[in-house]
XYZ file of C-alpha atoms in Angstrom:
425
model
C 168.209 -28.801 -61.602
C 170.813 -30.180 -59.220
C 168.626 -30.457 -56.124
C 165.864 -31.949 -58.224
C 168.042 -34.513 -59.601
C 169.837 -35.225 -56.649
C 166.657 -35.655 -54.558
C 165.017 -37.856 -57.257
C 168.085 -40.126 -57.322
C 168.264 -40.173 -53.574
C 164.664 -41.349 -53.231
C 164.943 -43.948 -55.911
C 168.201 -45.387 -54.311
C 166.485 -45.657 -50.997
C 163.414 -47.476 -52.381
C 165.674 -49.865 -54.235
C 167.669 -50.397 -51.185
C 164.435 -50.850 -48.833
C 163.006 -53.407 -51.139
C 166.206 -55.304 -51.470
C 165.984 -55.010 -55.334
C 169.413 -54.605 -56.259
C 169.908 -58.191 -58.358
C 169.514 -58.173 -61.823
C 166.664 -59.420 -63.594
C 168.930 -61.748 -65.830
C 166.786 -64.751 -64.255
C 163.992 -64.017 -66.563
C 164.541 -66.788 -69.013
C 167.732 -68.451 -70.185
C 170.292 -67.558 -72.829
C 170.540 -69.893 -75.740
C 174.304 -70.547 -75.310
C 176.624 -71.714 -72.600
C 180.190 -71.306 -71.798
C 182.472 -68.386 -73.117
C 180.692 -65.482 -74.865
C 182.196 -63.041 -77.138
C 179.815 -59.988 -77.753
C 179.915 -57.875 -80.684
C 179.521 -54.184 -80.244
C 179.046 -51.491 -82.998
C 179.448 -47.906 -81.770
C 179.323 -44.379 -83.186
C 182.378 -42.279 -83.349
C 182.130 -38.841 -81.252
C 185.650 -37.881 -82.050
C 186.630 -35.321 -84.388
C 190.027 -36.827 -85.228
C 192.288 -40.057 -84.836
C 193.490 -38.260 -81.702
C 190.152 -38.543 -79.615
C 188.240 -41.299 -81.526
C 185.774 -43.260 -79.448
C 187.826 -46.330 -80.096
C 189.908 -45.060 -76.874
C 187.107 -44.860 -74.704
C 185.676 -48.418 -75.609
C 188.984 -49.956 -75.404
C 189.393 -48.714 -71.789
C 186.025 -49.911 -70.992
C 186.034 -53.239 -72.610
C 189.678 -54.022 -70.806
C 188.033 -53.369 -67.479
C 184.650 -55.291 -68.214
C 186.541 -58.584 -69.413
C 188.989 -58.179 -66.202
C 185.655 -58.117 -64.210
C 183.838 -60.768 -66.278
C 186.246 -63.777 -67.150
C 184.574 -65.820 -70.154
C 182.854 -62.704 -71.775
C 184.960 -61.003 -74.341
C 183.918 -57.942 -76.249
C 184.775 -57.025 -79.977
C 184.117 -53.169 -80.515
C 183.849 -51.766 -84.087
C 183.544 -47.824 -84.194
C 181.951 -46.246 -87.208
C 181.446 -42.570 -88.344
C 177.924 -40.923 -87.449
C 177.573 -40.800 -91.306
C 177.484 -44.531 -91.563
C 176.871 -46.220 -88.200
C 172.816 -46.216 -88.396
C 172.935 -47.453 -91.876
C 175.547 -50.129 -91.288
C 173.646 -51.567 -88.093
C 170.299 -51.746 -90.289
C 172.169 -53.404 -93.032
C 173.597 -55.961 -90.617
C 170.358 -56.734 -89.149
C 168.694 -57.111 -92.260
C 171.408 -59.534 -93.382
C 170.906 -61.794 -90.374
C 174.278 -60.422 -88.863
C 173.027 -58.178 -86.022
C 175.385 -57.108 -83.478
C 174.736 -58.050 -79.805
C 175.011 -54.499 -78.812
C 174.495 -51.240 -80.754
C 175.165 -47.666 -79.644
C 173.501 -45.690 -82.324
C 170.902 -43.037 -83.100
C 167.508 -44.843 -83.343
C 166.344 -47.952 -81.635
C 162.401 -48.102 -82.181
C 162.439 -49.779 -85.756
C 164.235 -52.788 -84.182
C 162.021 -52.892 -81.163
C 158.942 -53.074 -83.118
C 160.387 -55.748 -85.293
C 160.961 -57.771 -82.210
C 164.753 -57.830 -82.656
C 165.692 -56.329 -79.213
C 165.590 -57.230 -75.710
C 163.494 -54.900 -73.399
C 165.640 -53.300 -70.800
C 164.013 -55.007 -67.823
C 165.242 -58.333 -69.599
C 168.732 -57.195 -69.465
C 169.962 -54.848 -66.759
C 169.410 -54.463 -62.846
C 166.683 -52.439 -61.224
C 169.265 -50.258 -59.625
C 170.712 -49.289 -63.301
C 167.179 -48.803 -64.669
C 166.228 -46.428 -61.682
C 169.206 -44.217 -62.345
C 168.165 -43.105 -65.869
C 166.668 -39.347 -66.186
C 163.056 -39.955 -66.719
C 162.898 -37.628 -69.489
C 165.248 -39.816 -71.496
C 163.861 -43.184 -70.523
C 160.339 -41.634 -71.695
C 161.853 -41.202 -75.053
C 163.250 -44.756 -75.210
C 159.974 -46.569 -75.087
C 157.691 -48.190 -77.648
C 154.408 -48.713 -76.752
C 155.081 -48.312 -72.937
C 157.857 -50.619 -73.039
C 161.738 -49.443 -72.693
C 163.969 -50.845 -75.541
C 166.378 -48.011 -75.638
C 168.688 -47.149 -73.157
C 169.896 -43.193 -73.393
C 173.838 -43.301 -73.840
C 174.787 -39.696 -73.768
C 172.497 -36.390 -74.119
C 173.189 -32.793 -75.171
C 171.271 -29.650 -75.750
C 171.847 -27.110 -78.147
C 172.683 -23.408 -78.250
C 173.489 -20.952 -80.927
C 177.501 -20.141 -80.762
C 179.072 -17.130 -81.759
C 182.680 -16.062 -82.155
C 183.132 -13.237 -79.617
C 186.135 -11.860 -81.270
C 184.539 -11.730 -84.715
C 181.485 -10.059 -83.137
C 183.424 -7.296 -81.461
C 185.419 -6.743 -84.659
C 181.963 -6.276 -86.581
C 180.517 -4.297 -83.605
C 177.761 -6.836 -83.054
C 175.829 -7.948 -80.002
C 174.431 -11.492 -79.382
C 171.490 -12.287 -81.678
C 167.812 -12.699 -80.606
C 166.079 -12.983 -83.730
C 166.295 -14.302 -87.161
C 166.592 -10.698 -88.419
C 169.514 -10.161 -86.097
C 171.336 -13.274 -87.576
C 170.699 -11.958 -91.211
C 172.118 -8.674 -90.364
C 174.884 -9.884 -88.184
C 176.015 -12.351 -91.000
C 176.084 -9.805 -93.495
C 178.355 -7.396 -91.394
C 180.582 -10.603 -90.681
C 180.690 -11.200 -94.422
C 181.844 -7.507 -95.112
C 184.557 -8.224 -92.658
C 185.811 -10.927 -94.759
C 184.560 -13.931 -92.518
C 184.645 -17.293 -94.341
C 181.432 -18.664 -92.880
C 179.294 -15.754 -91.440
C 176.748 -18.234 -90.628
C 177.470 -21.914 -90.852
C 174.590 -24.247 -91.899
C 175.622 -27.777 -91.631
C 172.737 -29.767 -93.430
C 175.059 -32.196 -94.904
C 174.200 -35.942 -94.065
C 176.095 -36.242 -90.895
C 173.539 -34.586 -88.684
C 171.077 -32.698 -90.693
C 168.158 -34.047 -88.909
C 169.419 -32.089 -85.717
C 170.277 -28.904 -87.363
C 166.867 -29.200 -89.191
C 164.822 -29.776 -85.781
C 166.435 -26.736 -84.339
C 165.366 -24.529 -86.877
C 161.954 -25.892 -86.940
C 161.638 -25.411 -83.241
C 163.026 -21.713 -83.726
C 159.506 -21.014 -85.576
C 157.246 -22.951 -83.272
C 157.372 -25.866 -85.768
C 158.964 -29.388 -85.348
C 158.720 -32.776 -87.044
C 155.543 -33.749 -84.978
C 152.214 -31.838 -84.149
C 150.911 -31.682 -80.610
C 149.477 -35.071 -80.738
C 152.522 -36.722 -81.872
C 151.443 -37.053 -85.720
C 154.108 -36.155 -88.599
C 153.683 -32.461 -89.565
C 156.829 -32.019 -91.683
C 155.447 -30.026 -94.424
C 153.404 -27.814 -92.181
C 153.028 -23.861 -93.218
C 155.357 -23.022 -90.363
C 158.185 -25.521 -91.258
C 157.979 -24.419 -95.158
C 158.249 -20.808 -93.930
C 161.250 -21.524 -91.784
C 163.274 -23.274 -94.840
C 162.017 -20.439 -96.986
C 163.482 -17.752 -94.899
C 166.658 -19.879 -94.812
C 167.032 -20.037 -98.406
C 166.183 -16.367 -99.198
C 167.836 -14.640 -96.342
C 170.945 -16.756 -95.441
C 172.030 -19.013 -98.513
C 170.700 -16.986 -101.191
C 172.461 -13.848 -99.793
C 175.658 -15.812 -99.530
C 176.010 -15.785 -95.857
C 176.679 -19.425 -95.203
C 179.943 -19.765 -96.725
C 181.830 -21.428 -99.690
C 180.352 -24.913 -99.197
C 176.647 -25.491 -99.731
C 174.653 -26.510 -96.811
C 173.618 -29.615 -98.124
C 177.435 -30.586 -98.612
C 178.581 -29.230 -95.499
C 178.884 -31.696 -92.485
C 178.600 -30.902 -88.656
C 182.327 -31.942 -88.181
C 183.593 -29.857 -90.966
C 181.442 -26.691 -89.726
C 182.770 -27.269 -86.241
C 186.531 -27.663 -87.305
C 186.040 -24.185 -89.125
C 184.531 -22.666 -85.933
C 187.529 -23.773 -83.899
C 189.894 -22.095 -86.524
C 188.242 -18.994 -86.180
C 186.569 -18.985 -89.650
C 182.910 -18.881 -88.584
C 180.856 -16.286 -86.960
C 177.742 -18.195 -85.810
C 176.374 -21.627 -85.734
C 174.437 -24.023 -83.633
C 176.529 -25.985 -81.146
C 176.740 -28.337 -78.453
C 179.035 -28.727 -75.442
C 181.826 -30.673 -77.069
C 182.469 -27.654 -79.459
C 182.521 -25.161 -76.753
C 185.560 -26.941 -75.303
C 187.149 -27.734 -78.361
C 186.977 -23.878 -79.424
C 188.344 -22.561 -76.343
C 191.244 -24.876 -76.189
C 192.117 -23.334 -79.561
C 191.602 -19.696 -78.413
C 188.403 -19.027 -79.795
C 186.113 -17.218 -77.213
C 182.733 -18.386 -77.333
C 179.520 -16.673 -76.932
C 176.338 -18.675 -76.177
C 172.610 -17.664 -76.613
C 169.380 -19.888 -77.176
C 168.689 -20.125 -80.868
C 167.033 -16.915 -82.046
C 163.671 -17.472 -83.457
C 161.389 -15.357 -85.805
C 160.231 -13.181 -83.038
C 162.679 -13.708 -80.295
C 164.655 -16.453 -78.742
C 163.476 -19.995 -78.965
C 161.425 -21.282 -75.967
C 163.027 -24.505 -74.919
C 165.945 -26.154 -76.452
C 166.393 -29.122 -78.710
C 167.621 -32.114 -76.788
C 169.479 -35.056 -78.233
C 170.106 -38.432 -76.828
C 171.869 -41.377 -78.410
C 170.783 -44.880 -77.658
C 172.262 -48.321 -76.596
C 170.370 -51.556 -77.415
C 170.773 -55.214 -76.946
C 169.708 -57.446 -80.144
C 168.228 -60.851 -79.517
C 169.671 -62.723 -82.476
C 172.724 -64.337 -80.739
C 170.859 -65.045 -77.482
C 173.335 -63.663 -75.137
C 170.986 -61.601 -72.924
C 172.832 -62.544 -69.621
C 176.109 -61.213 -71.023
C 174.757 -58.182 -72.543
C 173.048 -57.317 -69.181
C 176.146 -57.506 -67.341
C 177.855 -55.279 -69.664
C 175.188 -52.765 -69.533
C 175.527 -52.585 -65.824
C 179.014 -52.153 -65.655
C 179.031 -49.393 -68.634
C 176.625 -47.398 -66.859
C 178.325 -46.956 -63.660
C 179.198 -43.455 -62.629
C 182.718 -43.775 -63.384
C 182.250 -44.883 -66.881
C 179.352 -42.390 -67.556
C 181.385 -39.402 -66.484
C 184.422 -40.608 -68.384
C 182.514 -40.683 -71.713
C 180.529 -37.269 -70.926
C 184.087 -35.466 -69.640
C 185.859 -36.966 -72.825
C 183.452 -35.199 -75.477
C 181.988 -32.446 -72.931
C 178.413 -34.084 -73.262
C 175.643 -34.742 -70.743
C 175.354 -37.706 -68.389
C 171.957 -39.713 -68.827
C 172.038 -40.868 -65.039
C 170.678 -39.007 -62.093
C 173.770 -39.910 -59.996
C 176.332 -38.985 -62.696
C 174.158 -35.687 -63.577
C 174.086 -34.817 -59.982
C 177.968 -35.349 -59.518
C 178.694 -33.287 -62.630
C 176.626 -30.468 -61.587
C 178.244 -30.060 -58.205
C 181.685 -30.334 -59.628
C 183.342 -26.802 -60.553
C 185.196 -27.976 -63.409
C 182.094 -28.803 -65.176
C 180.674 -25.159 -64.584
C 180.373 -24.217 -68.289
C 178.203 -27.084 -68.874
C 175.705 -26.088 -66.156
C 173.594 -24.119 -68.706
C 173.471 -27.214 -70.938
C 172.544 -29.483 -67.965
C 169.642 -26.890 -66.793
C 168.128 -26.934 -70.341
C 168.067 -30.753 -70.620
C 164.928 -31.443 -68.552
C 162.647 -29.173 -70.531
C 164.180 -29.930 -73.949
C 162.427 -31.176 -76.969
C 163.688 -34.373 -78.266
C 163.421 -35.907 -81.883
C 160.588 -38.561 -82.037
C 162.660 -41.522 -81.211
C 159.879 -43.720 -80.122
C 158.369 -43.731 -83.432
C 159.304 -46.805 -85.212
C 159.441 -45.200 -88.559
C 161.961 -42.395 -87.257
C 165.084 -44.070 -88.592
C 163.712 -43.823 -92.208
C 162.461 -40.287 -91.400
C 165.834 -39.164 -90.344
C 167.650 -40.646 -92.954
C 165.333 -39.233 -95.815
C 165.994 -35.548 -93.965
C 169.800 -36.199 -94.011
C 169.622 -37.100 -97.519
C 167.317 -34.446 -99.068
C 166.913 -31.326 -96.682
C 170.168 -29.586 -98.130
C 167.896 -29.359 -101.353
C 165.284 -27.180 -99.746
C 167.717 -24.224 -99.327
C 169.522 -24.649 -102.527
C 169.352 -21.710 -105.052
C 166.065 -22.393 -106.835
C 165.262 -25.115 -104.305
C 161.560 -25.466 -103.131
C 161.134 -26.096 -99.362
C 157.537 -26.898 -100.089
C 158.374 -29.618 -102.281
C 161.258 -30.939 -100.335
C 159.421 -31.201 -97.147
C 156.455 -32.594 -98.926
C 158.419 -35.533 -100.189
C 159.985 -36.105 -96.947
C 156.512 -35.967 -95.356
C 155.258 -38.370 -97.871
C 157.943 -40.751 -97.013
C 157.411 -40.381 -93.297
C 153.660 -41.265 -93.825
C 154.503 -44.395 -95.862
C 156.874 -45.333 -93.138
C 154.353 -45.079 -90.449
C 151.765 -46.993 -92.497
C 153.874 -49.912 -93.287
C 154.482 -50.363 -89.333
């Protein structure tokens, strides 16, 4: 991937330089206001405690930006991932949209004409530097509205010490997961397989499992296919072979948030779970030796990985387009992109930062994740209904694996809500 990324970025930079297109497009129409500007930014918290809250990153970035841009102030409100998407949606509905949001979905706001398109805000150099696979996911009807903020791919993590004690090898299939979890339970492991289907990030955990059985949220032509036979079979297996056999720990999956599952893993209380790069570093810092493999599937390792991207967007309501564009150009410098990626061991979204990370030996452990990103499958971010569907998954999917739960009924209800949301657009 490194050579490809570097080659792509070199070509893009050469073209931009040759054409002299380094100026911003902020002359395309004027802002409604003049004079000093205060931008309001709402962002998600990637930290796992007060000690590593994202507030620290934004505070430093804003201080640098304000020094470089006299007359523009930025007020930042950092919210939990459990709340941030819903809170921003409520703000927009109440006519109190922030100027900038860094959240999990953008398409419904774009469809409602609440957002500036990216080419109305940022420089051509900034636009050209984003990884194409991510900008493709940031478009609605061919127009880019969502700026990828950070990305990650997912692998199955296992505690090597617990596996050695139970005489286990890395799992390759669902059957391996079930038998391994049973052996870990017999050894007294608190969470043989942690299955976080609580509201924090259930939509991602769900997608990983759907992909492991050649399913997904959408079919080959991009239509929702949430209650497909494959998807129902996947959650039936989870209910009967993991949850039903007491192999997912003392907290019901529907009540277990990702942060709590990750915290338990760093304490050595979890045998297996689906994880991302941030967890790898946190666990190893606490003495947990982490093994990583592609998510096992029904018949063998899943082909391809689930990719995740979070988004930045600029809202029209306050008419601060030029100031927003200046902030984005500053935020997407290599220094700032890499600072955030370094803090949370995530993947940068620009070609230049990706190339720098891949050639830096201190990031050698992230290379497997970087290599998986170009071929990863992302959730259907470009669907304007995705925010609604994602929230429905977060609220309801835990019921599918609960004792006596019906995957067919739960997935059917989510699918019906997705259909209604699509029809309303």
